[in-house]
PDB file of N, CA and C in Angstrom:
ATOM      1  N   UNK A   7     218.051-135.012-157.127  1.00  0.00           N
ATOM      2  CA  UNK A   7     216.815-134.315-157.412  1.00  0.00           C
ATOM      3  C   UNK A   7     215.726-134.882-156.513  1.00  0.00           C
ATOM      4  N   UNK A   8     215.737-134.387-155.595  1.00  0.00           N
ATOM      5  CA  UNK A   8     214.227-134.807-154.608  1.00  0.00           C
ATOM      6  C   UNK A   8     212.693-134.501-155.547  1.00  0.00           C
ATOM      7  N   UNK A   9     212.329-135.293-155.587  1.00  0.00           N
ATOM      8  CA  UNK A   9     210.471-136.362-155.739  1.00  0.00           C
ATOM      9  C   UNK A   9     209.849-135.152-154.575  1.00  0.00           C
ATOM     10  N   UNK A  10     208.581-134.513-155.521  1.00  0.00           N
ATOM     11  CA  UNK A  10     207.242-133.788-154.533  1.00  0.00           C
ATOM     12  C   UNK A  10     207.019-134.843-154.319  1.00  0.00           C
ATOM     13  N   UNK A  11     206.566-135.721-154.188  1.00  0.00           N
ATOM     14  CA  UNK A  11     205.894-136.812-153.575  1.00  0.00           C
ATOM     15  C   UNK A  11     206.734-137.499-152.496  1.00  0.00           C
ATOM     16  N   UNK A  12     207.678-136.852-151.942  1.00  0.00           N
ATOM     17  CA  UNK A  12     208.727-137.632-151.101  1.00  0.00           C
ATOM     18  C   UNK A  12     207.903-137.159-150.022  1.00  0.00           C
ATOM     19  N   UNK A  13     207.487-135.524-149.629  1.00  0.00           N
ATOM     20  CA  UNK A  13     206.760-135.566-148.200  1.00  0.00           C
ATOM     21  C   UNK A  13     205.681-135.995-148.276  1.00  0.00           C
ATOM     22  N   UNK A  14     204.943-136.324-149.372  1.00  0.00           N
ATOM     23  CA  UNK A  14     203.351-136.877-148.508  1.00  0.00           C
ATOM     24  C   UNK A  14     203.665-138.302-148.496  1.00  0.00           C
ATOM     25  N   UNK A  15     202.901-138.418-147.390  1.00  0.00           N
ATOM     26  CA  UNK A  15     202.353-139.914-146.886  1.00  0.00           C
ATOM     27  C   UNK A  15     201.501-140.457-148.281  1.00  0.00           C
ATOM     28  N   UNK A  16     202.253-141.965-148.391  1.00  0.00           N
ATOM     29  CA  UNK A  16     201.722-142.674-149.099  1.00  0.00           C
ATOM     30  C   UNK A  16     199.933-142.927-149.068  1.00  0.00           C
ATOM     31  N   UNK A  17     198.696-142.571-150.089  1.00  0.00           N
ATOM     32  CA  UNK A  17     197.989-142.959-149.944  1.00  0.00           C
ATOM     33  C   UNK A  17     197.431-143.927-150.989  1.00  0.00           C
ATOM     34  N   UNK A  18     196.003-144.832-150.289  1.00  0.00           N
ATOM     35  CA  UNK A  18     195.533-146.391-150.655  1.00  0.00           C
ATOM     36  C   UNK A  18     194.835-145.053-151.659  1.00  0.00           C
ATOM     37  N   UNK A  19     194.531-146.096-152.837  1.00  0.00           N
ATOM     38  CA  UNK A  19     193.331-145.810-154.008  1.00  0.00           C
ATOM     39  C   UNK A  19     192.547-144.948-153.160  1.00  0.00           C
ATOM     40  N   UNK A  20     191.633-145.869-152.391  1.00  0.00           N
ATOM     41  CA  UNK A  20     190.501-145.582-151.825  1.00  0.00           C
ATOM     42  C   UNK A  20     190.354-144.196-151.381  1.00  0.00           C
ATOM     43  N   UNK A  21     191.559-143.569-150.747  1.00  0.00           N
ATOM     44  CA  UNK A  21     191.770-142.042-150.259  1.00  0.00           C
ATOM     45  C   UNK A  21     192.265-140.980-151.510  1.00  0.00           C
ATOM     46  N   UNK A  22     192.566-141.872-152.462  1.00  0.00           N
ATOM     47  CA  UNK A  22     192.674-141.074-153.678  1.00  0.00           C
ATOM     48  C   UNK A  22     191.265-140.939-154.222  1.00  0.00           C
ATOM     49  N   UNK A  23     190.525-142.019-154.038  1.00  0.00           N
ATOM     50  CA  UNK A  23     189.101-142.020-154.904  1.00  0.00           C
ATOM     51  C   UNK A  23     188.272-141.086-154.064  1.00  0.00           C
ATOM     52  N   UNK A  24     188.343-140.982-152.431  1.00  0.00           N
ATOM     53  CA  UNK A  24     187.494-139.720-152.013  1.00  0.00           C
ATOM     54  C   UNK A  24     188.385-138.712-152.372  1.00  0.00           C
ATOM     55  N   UNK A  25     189.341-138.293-152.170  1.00  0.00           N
ATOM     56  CA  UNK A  25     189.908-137.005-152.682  1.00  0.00           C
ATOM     57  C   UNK A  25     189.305-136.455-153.882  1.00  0.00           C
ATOM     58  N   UNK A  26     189.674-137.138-154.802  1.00  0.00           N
ATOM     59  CA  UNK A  26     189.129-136.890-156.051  1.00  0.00           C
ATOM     60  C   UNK A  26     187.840-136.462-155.978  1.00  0.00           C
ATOM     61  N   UNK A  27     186.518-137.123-155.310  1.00  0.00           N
ATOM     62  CA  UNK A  27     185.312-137.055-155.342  1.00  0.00           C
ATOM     63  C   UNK A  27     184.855-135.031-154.541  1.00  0.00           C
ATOM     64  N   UNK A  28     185.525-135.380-153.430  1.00  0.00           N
ATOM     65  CA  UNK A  28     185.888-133.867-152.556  1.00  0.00           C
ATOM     66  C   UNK A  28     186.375-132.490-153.584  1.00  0.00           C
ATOM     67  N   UNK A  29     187.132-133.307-154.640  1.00  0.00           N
ATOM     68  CA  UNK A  29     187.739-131.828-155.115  1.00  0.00           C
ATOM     69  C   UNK A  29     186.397-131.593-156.251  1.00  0.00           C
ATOM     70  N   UNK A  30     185.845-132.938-156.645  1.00  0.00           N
ATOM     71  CA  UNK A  30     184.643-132.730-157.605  1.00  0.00           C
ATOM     72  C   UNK A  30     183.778-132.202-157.013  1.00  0.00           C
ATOM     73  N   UNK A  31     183.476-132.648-155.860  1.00  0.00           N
ATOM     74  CA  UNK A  31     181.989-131.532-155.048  1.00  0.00           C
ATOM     75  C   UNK A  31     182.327-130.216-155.262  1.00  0.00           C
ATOM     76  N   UNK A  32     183.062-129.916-154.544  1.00  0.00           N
ATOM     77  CA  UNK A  32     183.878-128.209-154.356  1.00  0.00           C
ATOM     78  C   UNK A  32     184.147-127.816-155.887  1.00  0.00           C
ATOM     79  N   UNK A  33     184.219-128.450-157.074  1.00  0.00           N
ATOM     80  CA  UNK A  33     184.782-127.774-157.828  1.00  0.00           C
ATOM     81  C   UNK A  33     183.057-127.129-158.478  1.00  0.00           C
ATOM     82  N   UNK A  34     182.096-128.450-158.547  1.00  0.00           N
ATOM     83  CA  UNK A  34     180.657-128.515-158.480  1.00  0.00           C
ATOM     84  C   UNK A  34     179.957-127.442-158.310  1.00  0.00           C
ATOM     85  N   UNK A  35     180.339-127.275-156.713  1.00  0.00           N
ATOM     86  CA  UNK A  35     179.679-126.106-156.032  1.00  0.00           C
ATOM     87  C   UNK A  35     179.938-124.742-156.442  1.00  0.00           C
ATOM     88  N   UNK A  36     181.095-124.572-156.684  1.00  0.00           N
ATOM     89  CA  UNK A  36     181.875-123.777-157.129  1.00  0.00           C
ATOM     90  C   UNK A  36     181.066-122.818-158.466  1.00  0.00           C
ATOM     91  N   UNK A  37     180.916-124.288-159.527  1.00  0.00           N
ATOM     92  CA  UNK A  37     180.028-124.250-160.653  1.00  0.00           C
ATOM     93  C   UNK A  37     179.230-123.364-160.636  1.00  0.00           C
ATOM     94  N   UNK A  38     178.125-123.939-159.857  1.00  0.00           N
ATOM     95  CA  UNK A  38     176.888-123.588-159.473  1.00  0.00           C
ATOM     96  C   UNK A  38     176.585-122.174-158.980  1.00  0.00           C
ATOM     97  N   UNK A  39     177.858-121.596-158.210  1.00  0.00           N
ATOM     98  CA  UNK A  39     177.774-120.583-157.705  1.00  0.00           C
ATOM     99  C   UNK A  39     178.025-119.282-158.777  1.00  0.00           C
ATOM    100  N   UNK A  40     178.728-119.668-159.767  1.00  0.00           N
ATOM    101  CA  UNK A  40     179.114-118.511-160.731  1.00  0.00           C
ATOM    102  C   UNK A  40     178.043-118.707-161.637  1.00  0.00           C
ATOM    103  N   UNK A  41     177.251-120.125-161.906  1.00  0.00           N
ATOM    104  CA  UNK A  41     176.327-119.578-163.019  1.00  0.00           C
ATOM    105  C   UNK A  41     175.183-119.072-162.663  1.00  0.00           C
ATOM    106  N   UNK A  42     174.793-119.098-161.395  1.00  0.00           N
ATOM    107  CA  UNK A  42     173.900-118.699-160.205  1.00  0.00           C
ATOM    108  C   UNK A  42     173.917-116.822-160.529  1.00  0.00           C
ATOM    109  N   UNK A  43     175.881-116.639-160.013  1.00  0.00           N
ATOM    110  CA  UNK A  43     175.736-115.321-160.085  1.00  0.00           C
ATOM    111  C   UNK A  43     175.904-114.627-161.113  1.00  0.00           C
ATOM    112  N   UNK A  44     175.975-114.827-162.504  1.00  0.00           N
ATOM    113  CA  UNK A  44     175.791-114.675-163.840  1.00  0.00           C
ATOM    114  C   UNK A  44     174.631-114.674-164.195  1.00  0.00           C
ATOM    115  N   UNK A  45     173.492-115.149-163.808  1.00  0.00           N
ATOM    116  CA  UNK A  45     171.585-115.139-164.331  1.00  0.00           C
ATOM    117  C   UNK A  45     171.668-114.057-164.290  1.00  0.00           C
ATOM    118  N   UNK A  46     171.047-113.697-165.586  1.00  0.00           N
ATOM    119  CA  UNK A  46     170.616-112.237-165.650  1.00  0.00           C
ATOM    120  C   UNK A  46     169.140-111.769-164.765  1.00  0.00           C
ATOM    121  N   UNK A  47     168.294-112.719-164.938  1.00  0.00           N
ATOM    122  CA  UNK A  47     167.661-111.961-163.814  1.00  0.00           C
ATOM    123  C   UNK A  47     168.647-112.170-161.863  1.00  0.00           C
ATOM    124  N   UNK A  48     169.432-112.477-161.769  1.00  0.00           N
ATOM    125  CA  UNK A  48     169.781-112.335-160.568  1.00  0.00           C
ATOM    126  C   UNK A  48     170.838-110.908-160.408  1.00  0.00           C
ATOM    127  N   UNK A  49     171.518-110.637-161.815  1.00  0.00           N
ATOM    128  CA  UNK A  49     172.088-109.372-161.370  1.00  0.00           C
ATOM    129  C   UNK A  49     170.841-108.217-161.745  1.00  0.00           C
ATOM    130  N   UNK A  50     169.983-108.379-162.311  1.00  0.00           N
ATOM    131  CA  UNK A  50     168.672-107.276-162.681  1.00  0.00           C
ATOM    132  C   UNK A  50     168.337-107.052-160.987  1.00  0.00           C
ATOM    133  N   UNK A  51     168.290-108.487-160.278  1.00  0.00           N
ATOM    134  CA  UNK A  51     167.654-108.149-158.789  1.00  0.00           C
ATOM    135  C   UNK A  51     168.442-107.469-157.580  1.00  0.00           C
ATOM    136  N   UNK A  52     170.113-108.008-158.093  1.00  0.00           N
ATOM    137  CA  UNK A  52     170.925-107.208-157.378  1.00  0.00           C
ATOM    138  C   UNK A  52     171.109-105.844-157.504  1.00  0.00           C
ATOM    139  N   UNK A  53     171.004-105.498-158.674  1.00  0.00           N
ATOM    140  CA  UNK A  53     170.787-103.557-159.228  1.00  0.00           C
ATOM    141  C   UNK A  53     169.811-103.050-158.674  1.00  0.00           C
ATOM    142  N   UNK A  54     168.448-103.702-158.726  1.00  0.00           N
ATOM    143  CA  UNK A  54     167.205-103.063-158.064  1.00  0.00           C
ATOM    144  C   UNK A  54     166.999-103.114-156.737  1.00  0.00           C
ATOM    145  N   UNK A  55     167.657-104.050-155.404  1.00  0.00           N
ATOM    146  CA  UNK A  55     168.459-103.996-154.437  1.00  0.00           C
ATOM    147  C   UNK A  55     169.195-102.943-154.388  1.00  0.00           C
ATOM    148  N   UNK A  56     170.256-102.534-155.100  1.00  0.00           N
ATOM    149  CA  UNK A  56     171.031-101.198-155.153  1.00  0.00           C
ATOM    150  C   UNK A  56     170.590-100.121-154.832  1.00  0.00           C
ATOM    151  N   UNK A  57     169.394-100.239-156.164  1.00  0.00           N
ATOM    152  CA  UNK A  57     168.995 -98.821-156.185  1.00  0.00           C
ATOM    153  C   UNK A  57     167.879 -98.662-154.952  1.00  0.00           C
ATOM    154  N   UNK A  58     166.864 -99.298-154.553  1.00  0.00           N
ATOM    155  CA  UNK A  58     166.225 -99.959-153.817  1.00  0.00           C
ATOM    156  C   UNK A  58     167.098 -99.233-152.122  1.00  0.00           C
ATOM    157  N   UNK A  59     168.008 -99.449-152.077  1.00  0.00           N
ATOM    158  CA  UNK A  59     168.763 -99.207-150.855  1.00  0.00           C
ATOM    159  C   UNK A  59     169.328 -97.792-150.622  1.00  0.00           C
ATOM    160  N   UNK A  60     169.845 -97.058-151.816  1.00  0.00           N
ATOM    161  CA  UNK A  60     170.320 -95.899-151.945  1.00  0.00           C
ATOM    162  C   UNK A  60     169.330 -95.153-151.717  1.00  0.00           C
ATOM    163  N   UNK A  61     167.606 -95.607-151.930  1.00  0.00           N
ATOM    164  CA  UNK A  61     166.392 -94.079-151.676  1.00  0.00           C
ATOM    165  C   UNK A  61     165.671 -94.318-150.948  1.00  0.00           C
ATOM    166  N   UNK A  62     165.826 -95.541-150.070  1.00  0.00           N
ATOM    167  CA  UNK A  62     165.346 -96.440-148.755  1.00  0.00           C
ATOM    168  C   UNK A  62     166.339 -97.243-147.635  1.00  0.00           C
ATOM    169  N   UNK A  63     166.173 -96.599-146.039  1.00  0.00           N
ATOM    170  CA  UNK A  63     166.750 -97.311-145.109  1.00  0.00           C
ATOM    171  C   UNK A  63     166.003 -98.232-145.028  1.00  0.00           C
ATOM    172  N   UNK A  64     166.533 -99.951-144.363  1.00  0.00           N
ATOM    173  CA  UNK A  64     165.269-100.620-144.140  1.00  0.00           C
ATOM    174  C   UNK A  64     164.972 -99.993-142.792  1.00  0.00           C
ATOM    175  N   UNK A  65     166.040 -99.479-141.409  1.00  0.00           N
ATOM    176  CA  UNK A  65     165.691 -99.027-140.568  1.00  0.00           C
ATOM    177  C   UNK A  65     164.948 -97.690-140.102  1.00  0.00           C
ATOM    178  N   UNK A  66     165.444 -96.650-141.214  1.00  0.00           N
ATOM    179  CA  UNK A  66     164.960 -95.610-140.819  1.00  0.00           C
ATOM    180  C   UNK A  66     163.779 -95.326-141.642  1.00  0.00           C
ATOM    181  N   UNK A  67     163.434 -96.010-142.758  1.00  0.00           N
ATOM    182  CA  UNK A  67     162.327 -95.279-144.121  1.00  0.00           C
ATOM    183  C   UNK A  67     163.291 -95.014-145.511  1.00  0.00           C
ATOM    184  N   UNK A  68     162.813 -93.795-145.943  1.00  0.00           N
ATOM    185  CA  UNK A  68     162.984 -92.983-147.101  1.00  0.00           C
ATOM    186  C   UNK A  68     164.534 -92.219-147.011  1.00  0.00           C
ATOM    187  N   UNK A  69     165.010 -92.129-147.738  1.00  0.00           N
ATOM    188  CA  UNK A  69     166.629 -90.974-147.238  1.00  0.00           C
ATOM    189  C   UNK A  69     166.036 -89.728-148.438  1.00  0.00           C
ATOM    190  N   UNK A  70     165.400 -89.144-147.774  1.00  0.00           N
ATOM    191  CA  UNK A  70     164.967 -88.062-148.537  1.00  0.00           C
ATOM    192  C   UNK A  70     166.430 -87.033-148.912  1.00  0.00           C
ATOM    193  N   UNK A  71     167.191 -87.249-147.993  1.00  0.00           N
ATOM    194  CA  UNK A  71     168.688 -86.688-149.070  1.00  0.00           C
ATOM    195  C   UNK A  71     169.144 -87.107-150.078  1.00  0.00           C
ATOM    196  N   UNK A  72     168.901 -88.306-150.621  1.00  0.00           N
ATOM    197  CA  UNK A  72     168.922 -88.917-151.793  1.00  0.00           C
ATOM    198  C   UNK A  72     167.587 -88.914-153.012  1.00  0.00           C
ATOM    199  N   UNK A  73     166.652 -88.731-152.592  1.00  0.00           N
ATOM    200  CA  UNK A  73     164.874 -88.311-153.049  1.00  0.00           C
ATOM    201  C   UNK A  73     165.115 -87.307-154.010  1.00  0.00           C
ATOM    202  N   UNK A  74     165.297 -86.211-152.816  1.00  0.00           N
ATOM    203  CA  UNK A  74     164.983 -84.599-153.304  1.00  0.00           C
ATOM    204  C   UNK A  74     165.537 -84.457-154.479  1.00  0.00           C
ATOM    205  N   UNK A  75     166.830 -84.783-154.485  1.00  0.00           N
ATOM    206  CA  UNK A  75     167.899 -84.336-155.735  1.00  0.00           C
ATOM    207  C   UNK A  75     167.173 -84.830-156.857  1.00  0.00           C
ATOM    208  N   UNK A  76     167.073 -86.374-157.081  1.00  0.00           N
ATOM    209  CA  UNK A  76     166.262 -86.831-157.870  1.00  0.00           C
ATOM    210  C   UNK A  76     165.207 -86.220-158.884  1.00  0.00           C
ATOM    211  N   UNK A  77     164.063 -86.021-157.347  1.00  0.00           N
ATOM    212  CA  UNK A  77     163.037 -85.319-157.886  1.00  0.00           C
ATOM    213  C   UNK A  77     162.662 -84.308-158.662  1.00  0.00           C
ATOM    214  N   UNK A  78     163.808 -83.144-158.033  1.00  0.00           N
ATOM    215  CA  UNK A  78     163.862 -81.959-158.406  1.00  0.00           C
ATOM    216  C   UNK A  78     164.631 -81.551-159.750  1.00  0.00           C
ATOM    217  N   UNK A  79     165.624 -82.738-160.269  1.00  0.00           N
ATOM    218  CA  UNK A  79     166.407 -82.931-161.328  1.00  0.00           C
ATOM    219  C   UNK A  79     165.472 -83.392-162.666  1.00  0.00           C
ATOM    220  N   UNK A  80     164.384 -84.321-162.042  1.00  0.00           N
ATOM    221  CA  UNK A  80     163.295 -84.838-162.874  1.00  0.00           C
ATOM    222  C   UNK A  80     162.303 -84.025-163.537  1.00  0.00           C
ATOM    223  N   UNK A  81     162.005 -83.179-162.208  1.00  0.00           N
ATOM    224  CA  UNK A  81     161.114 -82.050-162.576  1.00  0.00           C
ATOM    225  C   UNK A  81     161.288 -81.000-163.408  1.00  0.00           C
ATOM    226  N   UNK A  82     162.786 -80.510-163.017  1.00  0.00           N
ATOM    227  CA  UNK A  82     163.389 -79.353-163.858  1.00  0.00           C
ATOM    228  C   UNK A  82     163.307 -79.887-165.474  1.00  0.00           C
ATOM    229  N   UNK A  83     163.928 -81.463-165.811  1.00  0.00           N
ATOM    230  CA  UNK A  83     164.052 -81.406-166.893  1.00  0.00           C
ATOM    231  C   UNK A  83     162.306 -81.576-167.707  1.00  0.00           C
ATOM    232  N   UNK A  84     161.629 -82.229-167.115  1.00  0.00           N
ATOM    233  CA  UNK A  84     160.040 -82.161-167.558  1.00  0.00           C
ATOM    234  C   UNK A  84     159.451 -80.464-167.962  1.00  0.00           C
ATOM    235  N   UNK A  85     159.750 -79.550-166.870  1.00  0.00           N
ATOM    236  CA  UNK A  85     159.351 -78.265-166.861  1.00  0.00           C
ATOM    237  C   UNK A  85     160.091 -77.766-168.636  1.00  0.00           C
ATOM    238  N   UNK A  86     161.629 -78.415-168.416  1.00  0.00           N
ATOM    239  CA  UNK A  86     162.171 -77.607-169.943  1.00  0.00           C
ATOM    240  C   UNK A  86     161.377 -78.174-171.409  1.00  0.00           C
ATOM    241  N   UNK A  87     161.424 -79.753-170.930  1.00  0.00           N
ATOM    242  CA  UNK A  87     160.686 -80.218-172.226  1.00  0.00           C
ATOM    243  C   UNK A  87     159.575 -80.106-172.542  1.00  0.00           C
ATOM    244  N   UNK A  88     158.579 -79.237-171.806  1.00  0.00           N
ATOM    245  CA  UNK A  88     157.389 -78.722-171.808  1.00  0.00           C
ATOM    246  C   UNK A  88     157.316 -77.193-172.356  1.00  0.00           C
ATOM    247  N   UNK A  89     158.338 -77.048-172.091  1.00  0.00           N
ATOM    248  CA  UNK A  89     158.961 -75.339-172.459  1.00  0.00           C
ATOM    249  C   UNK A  89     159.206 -75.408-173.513  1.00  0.00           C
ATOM    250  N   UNK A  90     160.599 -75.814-174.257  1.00  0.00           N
ATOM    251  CA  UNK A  90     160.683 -76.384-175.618  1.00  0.00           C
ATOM    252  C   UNK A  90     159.952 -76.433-176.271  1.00  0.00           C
ATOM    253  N   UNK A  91     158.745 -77.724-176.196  1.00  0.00           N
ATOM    254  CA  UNK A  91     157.862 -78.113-177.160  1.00  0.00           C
ATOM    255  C   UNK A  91     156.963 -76.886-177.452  1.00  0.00           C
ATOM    256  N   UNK A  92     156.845 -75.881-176.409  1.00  0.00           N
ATOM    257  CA  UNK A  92     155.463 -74.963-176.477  1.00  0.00           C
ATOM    258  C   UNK A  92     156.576 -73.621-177.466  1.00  0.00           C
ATOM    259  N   UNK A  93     157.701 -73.169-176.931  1.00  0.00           N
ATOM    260  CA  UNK A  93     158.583 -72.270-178.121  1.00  0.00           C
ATOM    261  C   UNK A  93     158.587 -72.625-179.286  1.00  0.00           C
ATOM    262  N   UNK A  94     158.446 -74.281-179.498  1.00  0.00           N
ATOM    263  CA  UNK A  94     158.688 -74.616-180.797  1.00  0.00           C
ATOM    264  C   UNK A  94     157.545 -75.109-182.034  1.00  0.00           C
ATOM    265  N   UNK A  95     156.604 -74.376-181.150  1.00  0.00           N
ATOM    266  CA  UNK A  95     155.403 -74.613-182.150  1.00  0.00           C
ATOM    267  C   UNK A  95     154.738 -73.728-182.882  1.00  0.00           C
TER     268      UNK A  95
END
């Protein structure tokens, strides 16, 4: 029965004690990075980025092909609920 430890090179404490320390940074960083990207205000800022990007180029302006629909979807439904309320009084 061959030993995993048969191919590595024997190491001193000392290269065990930075190893160890190396896998603690990285595991650290690691940390930091998921509770980072878990803040709720950091995914609130990534959504508003989103949306932010979908009705604005930073190069070109506005993408008014993405606007119009919007607008006109907004409007229609304002025009009905104005309609509504006035039939139903």
């Amino acid at each position: 029965m061959a030993s995993a430890k048969s191919n590595r090179p024997v190491e001193t404490p000392d290269e065990i004690v930075d190893e160890i320390e190396q896998i603690r940074d990285r595991l650290s960083d690691t940390i930091d990075e998921l509770v980072d990207r878990v803040k709720p205000a950091n995914i609130m800022q990534r959504q508003v980025d989103r949306v932010k990007a979908h009705f604005v180029d930073p190069e070109t302006g506005p993408r008014y092909e993405n606007i119009v629909p919007v607008v006109t979807k907004t409007a229609g439904v304002l025009v009905g609920i104005i309609v509504l309320r006035r039939l139903l009084k």
